[in-house]
Each structure stands twice: as C-alpha cells, then as structure tokens.
PDB file of C-alpha atoms in Angstrom:
ATOM      1  CA  MET A1319     -96.912  -9.522 151.947  1.00 42.00           C
ATOM      2  CA  GLY A1320    -100.530  -8.727 151.076  1.00 46.00           C
ATOM      3  CA  LYS A1321    -102.780  -6.018 152.382  1.00 42.00           C
ATOM      4  CA  ARG A1322    -104.819  -6.699 155.499  1.00 42.00           C
ATOM      5  CA  LYS A1323    -107.652  -4.566 156.745  1.00 41.00           C
ATOM      6  CA  THR A1324    -107.560  -3.687 160.407  1.00 40.00           C
ATOM      7  CA  ASN A1325    -109.443  -1.559 162.851  1.00 36.00           C
ATOM      8  CA  GLU A1326    -107.190  -1.792 165.838  1.00 40.00           C
ATOM      9  CA  LYS A1327    -103.891  -0.569 167.118  1.00 43.00           C
ATOM     10  CA  LEU A1328    -102.322  -3.216 169.326  1.00 44.00           C
ATOM     11  CA  ILE A1329    -100.229  -2.915 172.423  1.00 44.00           C
ATOM     12  CA  ASN A1330     -99.425  -6.413 173.615  1.00 42.00           C
ATOM     13  CA  ASN A1331     -97.914  -7.501 176.904  1.00 40.00           C
ATOM     14  CA  GLU A1332     -96.558 -10.954 176.073  1.00 41.00           C
ATOM     15  CA  ASP A1333     -96.589 -12.462 179.547  1.00 37.00           C
ATOM     16  CA  LYS A1334     -99.999 -11.234 180.646  1.00 31.00           C
ATOM     17  CA  SER A1335    -101.699 -11.356 177.208  1.00 28.00           C
ATOM     18  CA  LYS A1336    -102.985  -7.850 177.885  1.00 28.00           C
ATOM     19  CA  LYS A1337    -104.172  -6.119 174.733  1.00 31.00           C
ATOM     20  CA  ILE A1338    -105.103  -2.470 174.307  1.00 31.00           C
ATOM     21  CA  THR A1339    -106.643  -1.471 171.005  1.00 34.00           C
ATOM     22  CA  LYS A1340    -107.107   1.818 169.202  1.00 37.00           C
ATOM     23  CA  ASN A1341    -108.746   2.457 165.866  1.00 44.00           C
ATOM     24  CA  ILE A1342    -106.553   2.835 162.776  1.00 47.00           C
ATOM     25  CA  GLY A1343    -109.270   1.768 160.334  1.00 53.00           C
ATOM     26  CA  GLU A1344    -107.408   1.449 157.040  1.00 59.00           C
ATOM     27  CA  GLU A1345    -105.658  -1.154 154.951  1.00 80.00           C
ATOM     28  CA  VAL A1346    -101.951  -1.416 155.655  1.00 90.00           C
ATOM     29  CA  PHE A1347     -99.654  -1.738 152.636  1.00 93.00           C
ATOM     30  CA  LEU A1348     -96.263  -1.442 154.393  1.00 95.00           C
ATOM     31  CA  SER A1349     -95.210  -2.496 157.885  1.00 96.00           C
ATOM     32  CA  VAL A1350     -91.932  -1.077 159.198  1.00 97.00           C
ATOM     33  CA  ILE A1351     -90.649  -3.308 162.009  1.00 97.00           C
ATOM     34  CA  ILE A1352     -88.296  -1.641 164.504  1.00 97.00           C
ATOM     35  CA  PRO A1353     -86.729  -3.851 167.179  1.00 97.00           C
ATOM     36  CA  ALA A1354     -85.891  -1.926 170.345  1.00 97.00           C
ATOM     37  CA  TYR A1355     -83.872  -2.662 173.456  1.00 97.00           C
ATOM     38  CA  ASN A1356     -82.967   0.208 175.805  1.00 97.00           C
ATOM     39  CA  GLU A1357     -83.401   2.819 173.060  1.00 97.00           C
ATOM     40  CA  GLU A1358     -84.927   5.698 175.036  1.00 96.00           C
ATOM     41  CA  GLY A1359     -82.183   8.080 173.906  1.00 96.00           C
ATOM     42  CA  ARG A1360     -82.727   7.649 170.172  1.00 97.00           C
ATOM     43  CA  ILE A1361     -86.088   5.981 169.511  1.00 98.00           C
ATOM     44  CA  GLU A1362     -88.055   9.248 169.387  1.00 97.00           C
ATOM     45  CA  SER A1363     -85.973  10.809 166.606  1.00 97.00           C
ATOM     46  CA  THR A1364     -85.929   7.508 164.706  1.00 97.00           C
ATOM     47  CA  LEU A1365     -89.725   7.155 164.777  1.00 98.00           C
ATOM     48  CA  ILE A1366     -90.329  10.787 163.847  1.00 97.00           C
ATOM     49  CA  ASP A1367     -87.874  10.460 160.945  1.00 97.00           C
ATOM     50  CA  VAL A1368     -89.450   7.227 159.641  1.00 97.00           C
ATOM     51  CA  ASP A1369     -92.940   8.716 159.902  1.00 97.00           C
ATOM     52  CA  SER A1370     -91.909  11.936 158.136  1.00 96.00           C
ATOM     53  CA  LYS A1371     -90.444   9.934 155.232  1.00 96.00           C
ATOM     54  CA  LEU A1372     -93.601   7.838 154.818  1.00 96.00           C
ATOM     55  CA  LYS A1373     -96.543  10.095 155.669  1.00 93.00           C
ATOM     56  CA  ASN A1374     -96.739  11.793 152.262  1.00 92.00           C
ATOM     57  CA  LYS A1375     -96.537   8.580 150.254  1.00 94.00           C
ATOM     58  CA  ASN A1376     -99.491   7.205 148.305  1.00 93.00           C
ATOM     59  CA  PHE A1377     -99.820   4.066 150.409  1.00 93.00           C
ATOM     60  CA  SER A1378    -100.788   3.218 153.951  1.00 94.00           C
ATOM     61  CA  TYR A1379     -98.242   2.039 156.460  1.00 95.00           C
ATOM     62  CA  GLU A1380     -97.687   1.169 160.070  1.00 96.00           C
ATOM     63  CA  ILE A1381     -94.633   1.492 162.250  1.00 97.00           C
ATOM     64  CA  VAL A1382     -94.315  -1.433 164.650  1.00 97.00           C
ATOM     65  CA  VAL A1383     -91.872  -1.087 167.531  1.00 97.00           C
ATOM     66  CA  VAL A1384     -91.111  -4.422 169.166  1.00 97.00           C
ATOM     67  CA  ASP A1385     -89.616  -3.837 172.595  1.00 97.00           C
ATOM     68  CA  ASP A1386     -87.296  -6.627 173.709  1.00 97.00           C
ATOM     69  CA  GLY A1387     -87.685  -6.261 177.466  1.00 96.00           C
ATOM     70  CA  SER A1388     -86.081  -2.827 177.790  1.00 97.00           C
ATOM     71  CA  LYS A1389     -85.005  -1.788 181.269  1.00 97.00           C
ATOM     72  CA  ASP A1390     -85.096   1.935 180.491  1.00 97.00           C
ATOM     73  CA  ARG A1391     -87.980   4.230 179.432  1.00 97.00           C
ATOM     74  CA  THR A1392     -88.170   3.048 175.801  1.00 97.00           C
ATOM     75  CA  ILE A1393     -91.804   1.955 176.182  1.00 96.00           C
ATOM     76  CA  HIS A1394     -92.786   5.277 177.774  1.00 97.00           C
ATOM     77  CA  VAL A1395     -91.147   7.306 174.998  1.00 97.00           C
ATOM     78  CA  VAL A1396     -92.906   5.285 172.276  1.00 97.00           C
ATOM     79  CA  GLU A1397     -96.287   5.436 174.032  1.00 96.00           C
ATOM     80  CA  ASN A1398     -95.981   9.220 174.280  1.00 96.00           C
ATOM     81  CA  LEU A1399     -95.391   9.426 170.528  1.00 96.00           C
ATOM     82  CA  SER A1400     -98.605   7.552 169.691  1.00 93.00           C
ATOM     83  CA  SER A1401    -100.537  10.841 169.785  1.00 93.00           C
ATOM     84  CA  LYS A1402     -98.168  12.332 167.160  1.00 94.00           C
ATOM     85  CA  ILE A1403     -97.753   9.228 164.991  1.00 95.00           C
ATOM     86  CA  SER A1404    -101.209   7.814 164.374  1.00 89.00           C
ATOM     87  CA  ASN A1405    -100.114   4.521 162.840  1.00 93.00           C
ATOM     88  CA  LEU A1406     -97.546   3.628 165.492  1.00 96.00           C
ATOM     89  CA  ARG A1407     -97.879   0.324 167.319  1.00 95.00           C
ATOM     90  CA  ILE A1408     -95.797  -1.189 170.067  1.00 95.00           C
ATOM     91  CA  ILE A1409     -95.429  -4.799 171.037  1.00 96.00           C
ATOM     92  CA  LYS A1410     -94.100  -5.192 174.562  1.00 95.00           C
ATOM     93  CA  ASN A1411     -92.106  -8.164 175.768  1.00 93.00           C
ATOM     94  CA  ASN A1412     -91.279  -8.459 179.440  1.00 93.00           C
ATOM     95  CA  GLU A1413     -88.197 -10.578 178.762  1.00 94.00           C
ATOM     96  CA  ASN A1414     -85.230 -10.104 176.459  1.00 94.00           C
ATOM     97  CA  HIS A1415     -85.322 -12.638 173.620  1.00 95.00           C
ATOM     98  CA  GLY A1416     -82.790 -11.201 171.159  1.00 94.00           C
ATOM     99  CA  LYS A1417     -83.051  -9.207 167.958  1.00 95.00           C
ATOM    100  CA  GLY A1418     -83.979 -12.089 165.640  1.00 95.00           C
ATOM    101  CA  TRP A1419     -86.837 -13.160 167.898  1.00 95.00           C
ATOM    102  CA  VAL A1420     -88.341  -9.658 168.149  1.00 95.00           C
ATOM    103  CA  VAL A1421     -88.010  -9.003 164.409  1.00 96.00           C
ATOM    104  CA  ASN A1422     -89.842 -12.281 163.774  1.00 95.00           C
ATOM    105  CA  LYS A1423     -92.488 -11.349 166.374  1.00 95.00           C
ATOM    106  CA  GLY A1424     -93.014  -7.987 164.667  1.00 94.00           C
ATOM    107  CA  MET A1425     -93.385  -9.601 161.257  1.00 94.00           C
ATOM    108  CA  LEU A1426     -95.902 -12.117 162.585  1.00 94.00           C
ATOM    109  CA  GLU A1427     -97.947  -9.386 164.295  1.00 90.00           C
ATOM    110  CA  SER A1428     -97.854  -6.872 161.461  1.00 87.00           C
ATOM    111  CA  PHE A1429    -100.983  -6.102 159.490  1.00 75.00           C
TER     112      PHE A1429
END
C-alpha cells in the first residue's frame, strides 16, 4: 500500500452519507484497521495501547475504527478519544454487516 497525502479526518455515516472532516495534514504510511461491534468496554484501552506503540515510530500512521452498527456506546467512546489520539478516524455503519465487510470497508477508506 503506497503513501497518500490527506488533509482530512473522516467520520462517515454510511446510510446518510454524512461526512465530518478534521485536518490531519500529513502523509500516512501505515493504516491500522480496527473492526468494532459493541466494544465500549475495551475499545478505549485498545486504542490507547495501539497509539502508544506507534506514536514514537519514524513513520506516520492512522488508526481507523470501523464500527459495525454497534448498539452500545462504542461510537461515543471512540469520538471522545479523538482529542487524545490525533490520527484516529472512525467509520460509522448504521447496520451490522459482519467482520469481513467492515475490515474491507476500512481498507478501502484508509489513506
């Protein structure tokens, strides 16, 4: 996967095609795709751990959480972490499609 330059952080609501962007403004070398379904109890520690392992590396990265229609507060937890993890993105899906589908979606949407 090659590098792509981007200047936006994407939050996508699949059914309504609603996009919210924030500036990241750097080339992304590595995209970490994390599928999530009803993960409110463990997603915060997972994201903090992944970010802590990568933030001192000599390459740029993004962490892409692809929510698979969670019924709990997974989305809320991830959105609250966006102020602590600057290169965190979330892709929201209103319906559950299964792990393979959301992993594929994350790969297609990664920078």
